[in-house]
Short mmCIF file of C-alpha atoms in Angstrom, two decimals:
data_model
loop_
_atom_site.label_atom_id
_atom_site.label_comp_id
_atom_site.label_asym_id
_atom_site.label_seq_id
_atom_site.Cartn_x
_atom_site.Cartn_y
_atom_site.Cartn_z
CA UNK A 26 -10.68 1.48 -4.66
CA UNK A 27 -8.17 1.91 -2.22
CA UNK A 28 -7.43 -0.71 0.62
CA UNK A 29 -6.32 -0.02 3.89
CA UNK A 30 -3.14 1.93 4.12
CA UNK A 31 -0.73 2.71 6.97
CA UNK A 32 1.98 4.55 7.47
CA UNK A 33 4.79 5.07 7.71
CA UNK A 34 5.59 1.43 6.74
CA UNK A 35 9.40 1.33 8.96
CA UNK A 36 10.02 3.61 12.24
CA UNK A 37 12.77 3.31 14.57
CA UNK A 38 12.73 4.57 17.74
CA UNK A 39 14.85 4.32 21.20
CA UNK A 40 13.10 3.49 24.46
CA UNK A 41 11.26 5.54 26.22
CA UNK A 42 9.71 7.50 23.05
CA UNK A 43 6.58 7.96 22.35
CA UNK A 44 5.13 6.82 18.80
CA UNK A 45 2.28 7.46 16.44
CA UNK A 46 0.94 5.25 13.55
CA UNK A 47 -1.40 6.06 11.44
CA UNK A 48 -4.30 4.22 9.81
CA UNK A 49 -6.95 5.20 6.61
CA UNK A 50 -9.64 2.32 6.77
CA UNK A 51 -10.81 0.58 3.12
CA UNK A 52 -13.66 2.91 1.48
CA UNK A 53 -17.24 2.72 3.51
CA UNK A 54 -15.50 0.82 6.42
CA UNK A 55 -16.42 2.95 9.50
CA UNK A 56 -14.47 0.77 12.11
CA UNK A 57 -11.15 0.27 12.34
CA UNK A 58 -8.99 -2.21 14.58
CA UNK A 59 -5.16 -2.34 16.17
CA UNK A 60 -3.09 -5.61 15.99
CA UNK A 61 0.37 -6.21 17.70
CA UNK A 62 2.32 -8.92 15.61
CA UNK A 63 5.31 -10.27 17.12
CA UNK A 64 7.53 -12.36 15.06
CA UNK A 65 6.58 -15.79 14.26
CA UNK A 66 3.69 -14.56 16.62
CA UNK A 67 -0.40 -14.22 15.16
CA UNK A 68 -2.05 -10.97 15.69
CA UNK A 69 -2.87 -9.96 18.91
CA UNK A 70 -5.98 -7.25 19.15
CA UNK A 71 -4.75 -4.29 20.56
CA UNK A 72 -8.54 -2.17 20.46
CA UNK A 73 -11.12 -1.43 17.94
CA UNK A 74 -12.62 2.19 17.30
CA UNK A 75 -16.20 3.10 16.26
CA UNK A 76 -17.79 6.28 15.40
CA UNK A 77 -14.57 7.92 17.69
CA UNK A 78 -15.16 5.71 20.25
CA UNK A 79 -12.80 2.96 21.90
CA UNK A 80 -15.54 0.58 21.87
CA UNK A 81 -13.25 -3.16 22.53
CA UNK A 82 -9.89 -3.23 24.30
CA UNK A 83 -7.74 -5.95 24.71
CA UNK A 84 -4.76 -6.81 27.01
CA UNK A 85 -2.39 -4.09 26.51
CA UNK A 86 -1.21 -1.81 28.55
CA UNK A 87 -2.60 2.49 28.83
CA UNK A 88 0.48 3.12 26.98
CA UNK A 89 -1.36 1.55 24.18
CA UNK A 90 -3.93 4.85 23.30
CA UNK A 91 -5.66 5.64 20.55
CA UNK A 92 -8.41 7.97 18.35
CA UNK A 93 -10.54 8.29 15.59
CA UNK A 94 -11.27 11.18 13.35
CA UNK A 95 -14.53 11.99 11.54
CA UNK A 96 -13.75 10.38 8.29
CA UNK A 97 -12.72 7.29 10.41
CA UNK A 98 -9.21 7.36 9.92
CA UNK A 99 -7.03 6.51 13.35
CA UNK A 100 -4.03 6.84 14.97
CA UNK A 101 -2.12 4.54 17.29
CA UNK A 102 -0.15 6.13 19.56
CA UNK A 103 2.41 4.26 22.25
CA UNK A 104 4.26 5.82 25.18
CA UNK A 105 7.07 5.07 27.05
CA UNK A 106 8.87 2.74 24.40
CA UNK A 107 10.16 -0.37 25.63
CA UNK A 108 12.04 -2.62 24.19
CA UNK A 109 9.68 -5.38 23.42
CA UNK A 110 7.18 -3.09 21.86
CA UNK A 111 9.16 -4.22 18.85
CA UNK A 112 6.27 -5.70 16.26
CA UNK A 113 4.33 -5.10 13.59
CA UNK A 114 1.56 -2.92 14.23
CA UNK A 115 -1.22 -3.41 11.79
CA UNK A 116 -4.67 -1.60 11.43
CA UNK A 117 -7.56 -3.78 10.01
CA UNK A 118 -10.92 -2.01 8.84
CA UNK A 119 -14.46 -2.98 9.09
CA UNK A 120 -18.20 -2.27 8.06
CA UNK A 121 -19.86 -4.32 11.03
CA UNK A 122 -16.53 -4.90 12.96
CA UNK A 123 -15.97 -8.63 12.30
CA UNK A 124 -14.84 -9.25 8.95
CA UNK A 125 -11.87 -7.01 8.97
CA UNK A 126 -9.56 -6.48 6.18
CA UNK A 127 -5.60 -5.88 6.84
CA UNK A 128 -3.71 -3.34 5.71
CA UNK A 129 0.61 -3.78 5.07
CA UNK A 130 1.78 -3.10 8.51
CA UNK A 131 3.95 -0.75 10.23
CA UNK A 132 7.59 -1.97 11.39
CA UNK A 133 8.22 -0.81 14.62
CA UNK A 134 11.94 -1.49 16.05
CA UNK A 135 12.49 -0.72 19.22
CA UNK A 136 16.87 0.55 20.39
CA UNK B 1 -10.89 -16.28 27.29
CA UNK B 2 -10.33 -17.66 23.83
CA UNK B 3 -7.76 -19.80 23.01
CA UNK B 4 -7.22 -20.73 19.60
CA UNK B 5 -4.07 -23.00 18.43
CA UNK B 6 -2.80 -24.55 15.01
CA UNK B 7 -2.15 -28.71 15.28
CA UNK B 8 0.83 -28.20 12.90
CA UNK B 9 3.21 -25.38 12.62
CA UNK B 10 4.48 -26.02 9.20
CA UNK B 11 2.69 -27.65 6.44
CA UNK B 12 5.13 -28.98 3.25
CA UNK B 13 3.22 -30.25 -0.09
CA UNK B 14 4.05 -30.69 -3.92
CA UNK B 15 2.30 -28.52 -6.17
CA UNK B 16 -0.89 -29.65 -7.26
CA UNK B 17 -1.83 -31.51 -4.23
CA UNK B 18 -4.55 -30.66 -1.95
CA UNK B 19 -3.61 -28.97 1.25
CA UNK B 20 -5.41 -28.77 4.94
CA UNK B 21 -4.91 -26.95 7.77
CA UNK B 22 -6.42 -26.89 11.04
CA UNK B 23 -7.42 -25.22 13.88
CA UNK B 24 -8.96 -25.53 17.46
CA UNK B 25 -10.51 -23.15 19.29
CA UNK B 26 -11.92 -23.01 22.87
CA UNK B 27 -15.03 -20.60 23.20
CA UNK B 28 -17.91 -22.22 22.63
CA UNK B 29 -19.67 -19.00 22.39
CA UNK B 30 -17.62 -18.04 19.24
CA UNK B 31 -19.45 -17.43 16.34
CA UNK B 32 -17.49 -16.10 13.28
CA UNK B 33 -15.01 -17.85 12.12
CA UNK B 34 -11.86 -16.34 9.54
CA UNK B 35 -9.02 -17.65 7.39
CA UNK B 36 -6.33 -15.13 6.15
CA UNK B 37 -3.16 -15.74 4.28
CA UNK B 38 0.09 -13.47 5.37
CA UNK B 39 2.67 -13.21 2.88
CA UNK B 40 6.68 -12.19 3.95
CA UNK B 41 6.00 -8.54 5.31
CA UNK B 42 2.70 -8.14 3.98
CA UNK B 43 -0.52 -7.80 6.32
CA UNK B 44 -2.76 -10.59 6.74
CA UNK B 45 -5.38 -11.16 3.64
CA UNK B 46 -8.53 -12.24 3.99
CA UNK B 47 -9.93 -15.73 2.44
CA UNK B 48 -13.09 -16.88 3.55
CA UNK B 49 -15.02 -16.95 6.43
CA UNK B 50 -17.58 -18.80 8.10
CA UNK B 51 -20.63 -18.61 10.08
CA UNK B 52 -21.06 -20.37 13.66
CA UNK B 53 -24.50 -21.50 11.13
CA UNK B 54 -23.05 -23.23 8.96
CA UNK B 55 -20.86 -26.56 8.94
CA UNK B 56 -18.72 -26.06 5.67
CA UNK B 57 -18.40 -23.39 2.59
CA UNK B 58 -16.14 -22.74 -0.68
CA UNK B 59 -14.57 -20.16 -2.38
CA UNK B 60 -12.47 -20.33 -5.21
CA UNK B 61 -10.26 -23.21 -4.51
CA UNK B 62 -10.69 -23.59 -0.91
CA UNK B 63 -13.49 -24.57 1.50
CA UNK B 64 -13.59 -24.11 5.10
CA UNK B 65 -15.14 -26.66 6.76
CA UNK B 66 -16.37 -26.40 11.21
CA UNK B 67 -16.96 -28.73 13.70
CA UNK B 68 -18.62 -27.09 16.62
CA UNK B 69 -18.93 -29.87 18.36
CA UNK B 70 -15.34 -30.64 19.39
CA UNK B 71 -14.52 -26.83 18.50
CA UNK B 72 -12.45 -27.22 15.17
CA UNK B 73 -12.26 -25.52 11.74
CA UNK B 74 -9.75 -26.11 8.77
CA UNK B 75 -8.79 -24.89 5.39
CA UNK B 76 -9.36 -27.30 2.50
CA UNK B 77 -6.73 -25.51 -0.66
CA UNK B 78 -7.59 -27.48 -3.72
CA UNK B 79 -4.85 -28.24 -6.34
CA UNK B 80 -1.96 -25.77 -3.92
CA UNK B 81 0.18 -24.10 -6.51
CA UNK B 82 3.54 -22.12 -5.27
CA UNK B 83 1.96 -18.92 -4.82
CA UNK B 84 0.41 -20.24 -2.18
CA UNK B 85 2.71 -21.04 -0.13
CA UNK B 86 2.53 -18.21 3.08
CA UNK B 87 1.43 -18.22 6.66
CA UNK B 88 -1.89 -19.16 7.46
CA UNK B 89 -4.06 -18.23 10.67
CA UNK B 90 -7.12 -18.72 11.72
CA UNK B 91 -9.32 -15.72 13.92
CA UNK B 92 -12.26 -17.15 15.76
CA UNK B 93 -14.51 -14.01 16.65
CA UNK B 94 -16.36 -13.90 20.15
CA UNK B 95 -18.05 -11.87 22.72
CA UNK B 96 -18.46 -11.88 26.69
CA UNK B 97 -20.67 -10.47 28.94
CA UNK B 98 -21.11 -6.73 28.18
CA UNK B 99 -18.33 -6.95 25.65
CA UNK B 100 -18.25 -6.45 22.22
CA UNK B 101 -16.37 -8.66 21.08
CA UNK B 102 -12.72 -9.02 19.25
CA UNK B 103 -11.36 -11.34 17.07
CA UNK B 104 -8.54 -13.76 18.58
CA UNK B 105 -5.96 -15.21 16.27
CA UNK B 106 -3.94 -18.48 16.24
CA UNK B 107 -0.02 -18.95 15.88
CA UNK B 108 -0.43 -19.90 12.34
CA UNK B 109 0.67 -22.51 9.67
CA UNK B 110 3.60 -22.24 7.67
CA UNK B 111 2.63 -24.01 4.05
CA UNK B 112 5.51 -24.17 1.85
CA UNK B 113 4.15 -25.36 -1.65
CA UNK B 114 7.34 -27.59 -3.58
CA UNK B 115 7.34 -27.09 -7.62
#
């Protein structure tokens, strides 16, 4: 049974991009959560999706969009690169959208 | 909001001891409480969790013990063995108002288990 997986697992980009991630939540999860991990820095909650719908956001910026696709799948997408968007982006998935379950990250470096 | 911070930064023991780390948190409306281990460039992985219900629960090797009273939870690792060693955070779940609710993690502990 598969976990969570993300990719891709390194991007680098130059500011003022625009970037997508991608996220496949664990089997029979249907909700699946953003983090933003700065180094040496815990998670901070980005939003969580639920049947397609942004249903919590948290501090971050409308640069910070996302979606969800039938099979519950998402993508994180971030415009307008700056240079502290630098991080690890991780995508956690859930079956009641508490206990949520991490998968390896994407590497995000910011020129 | 929530605020949720780690008394120690870095935790150092010898293998085979017992290890604890804490946490504070600030809601008093939080209800879930979670313990993950994140290994060098790995995602965080889940350990055990706890209900705002309940005052203290094991797993294999560790127990999680809350205070809701003065707003505190820590990890109990029994007998720590190198493989261990990792950063460890705490994420205290909560909602507000109309909100859902989102989980809100701590800095995180750095335990470094010694052979």
């Amino acid at each position: 049974d598969a976990g969570v997986t993300q990719s891709p697992t390194h991007l680098i980009k130059t500011r003022g991009q625009q970037v997508t991630l991608r996220c496949s939540p664990k089997s029979g999860h249907d909700t699946v959560s953003w983090y933003q991990q700065a180094l040496g820095q815990g998670p901070q909650f980005i939003f969580q999706y639920y049947e397609e719908e942004e249903r919590q956001r948290g501090n971050f910026p409308d640069r910070f969009s996302g979606h969800q696709f039938p099979n519950y799948s998402s993508e994180l997408n971030v415009n307008a690169l700056l240079l502290g968007d630098s991080a690890l982006y991780l995508c956690a998935s859930s079956e009641n959208g508490k206990t949520q379950y991490f998968g390896p990250g994407t590497r995000l470096l910011v020129l | 909001g929530e605020n949720v911070g780690l008394h120690l930064p870095t935790l150092s023991v010898q293998e085979g001891d017992n290890s604890i780390i804490n946490c504070a948190y600030s809601n008093s409306a939080s209800d879930y409480f979670i313990w993950y281990k994140q290994e060098s460039g790995k995602g965080p992985q889940f350990i055990i969790d706890i209900r705002s219900n309940m005052d203290k629960r094991q797993g294999q090797r560790v127990t999680v013990l809350l205070n809701k009273t003065v707003k505190h939870l820590s990890l109990q690792i029994a007998a720590t063995q190198p493989g261990d060693s990792a950063v460890y955070f705490c994420a205290v779940w909560a909602a507000g108002g109309t909100s859902y609710g989102k989980l809100t993690f701590g800095q995180g502990t750095i335990l470094t288990v010694h052979p």
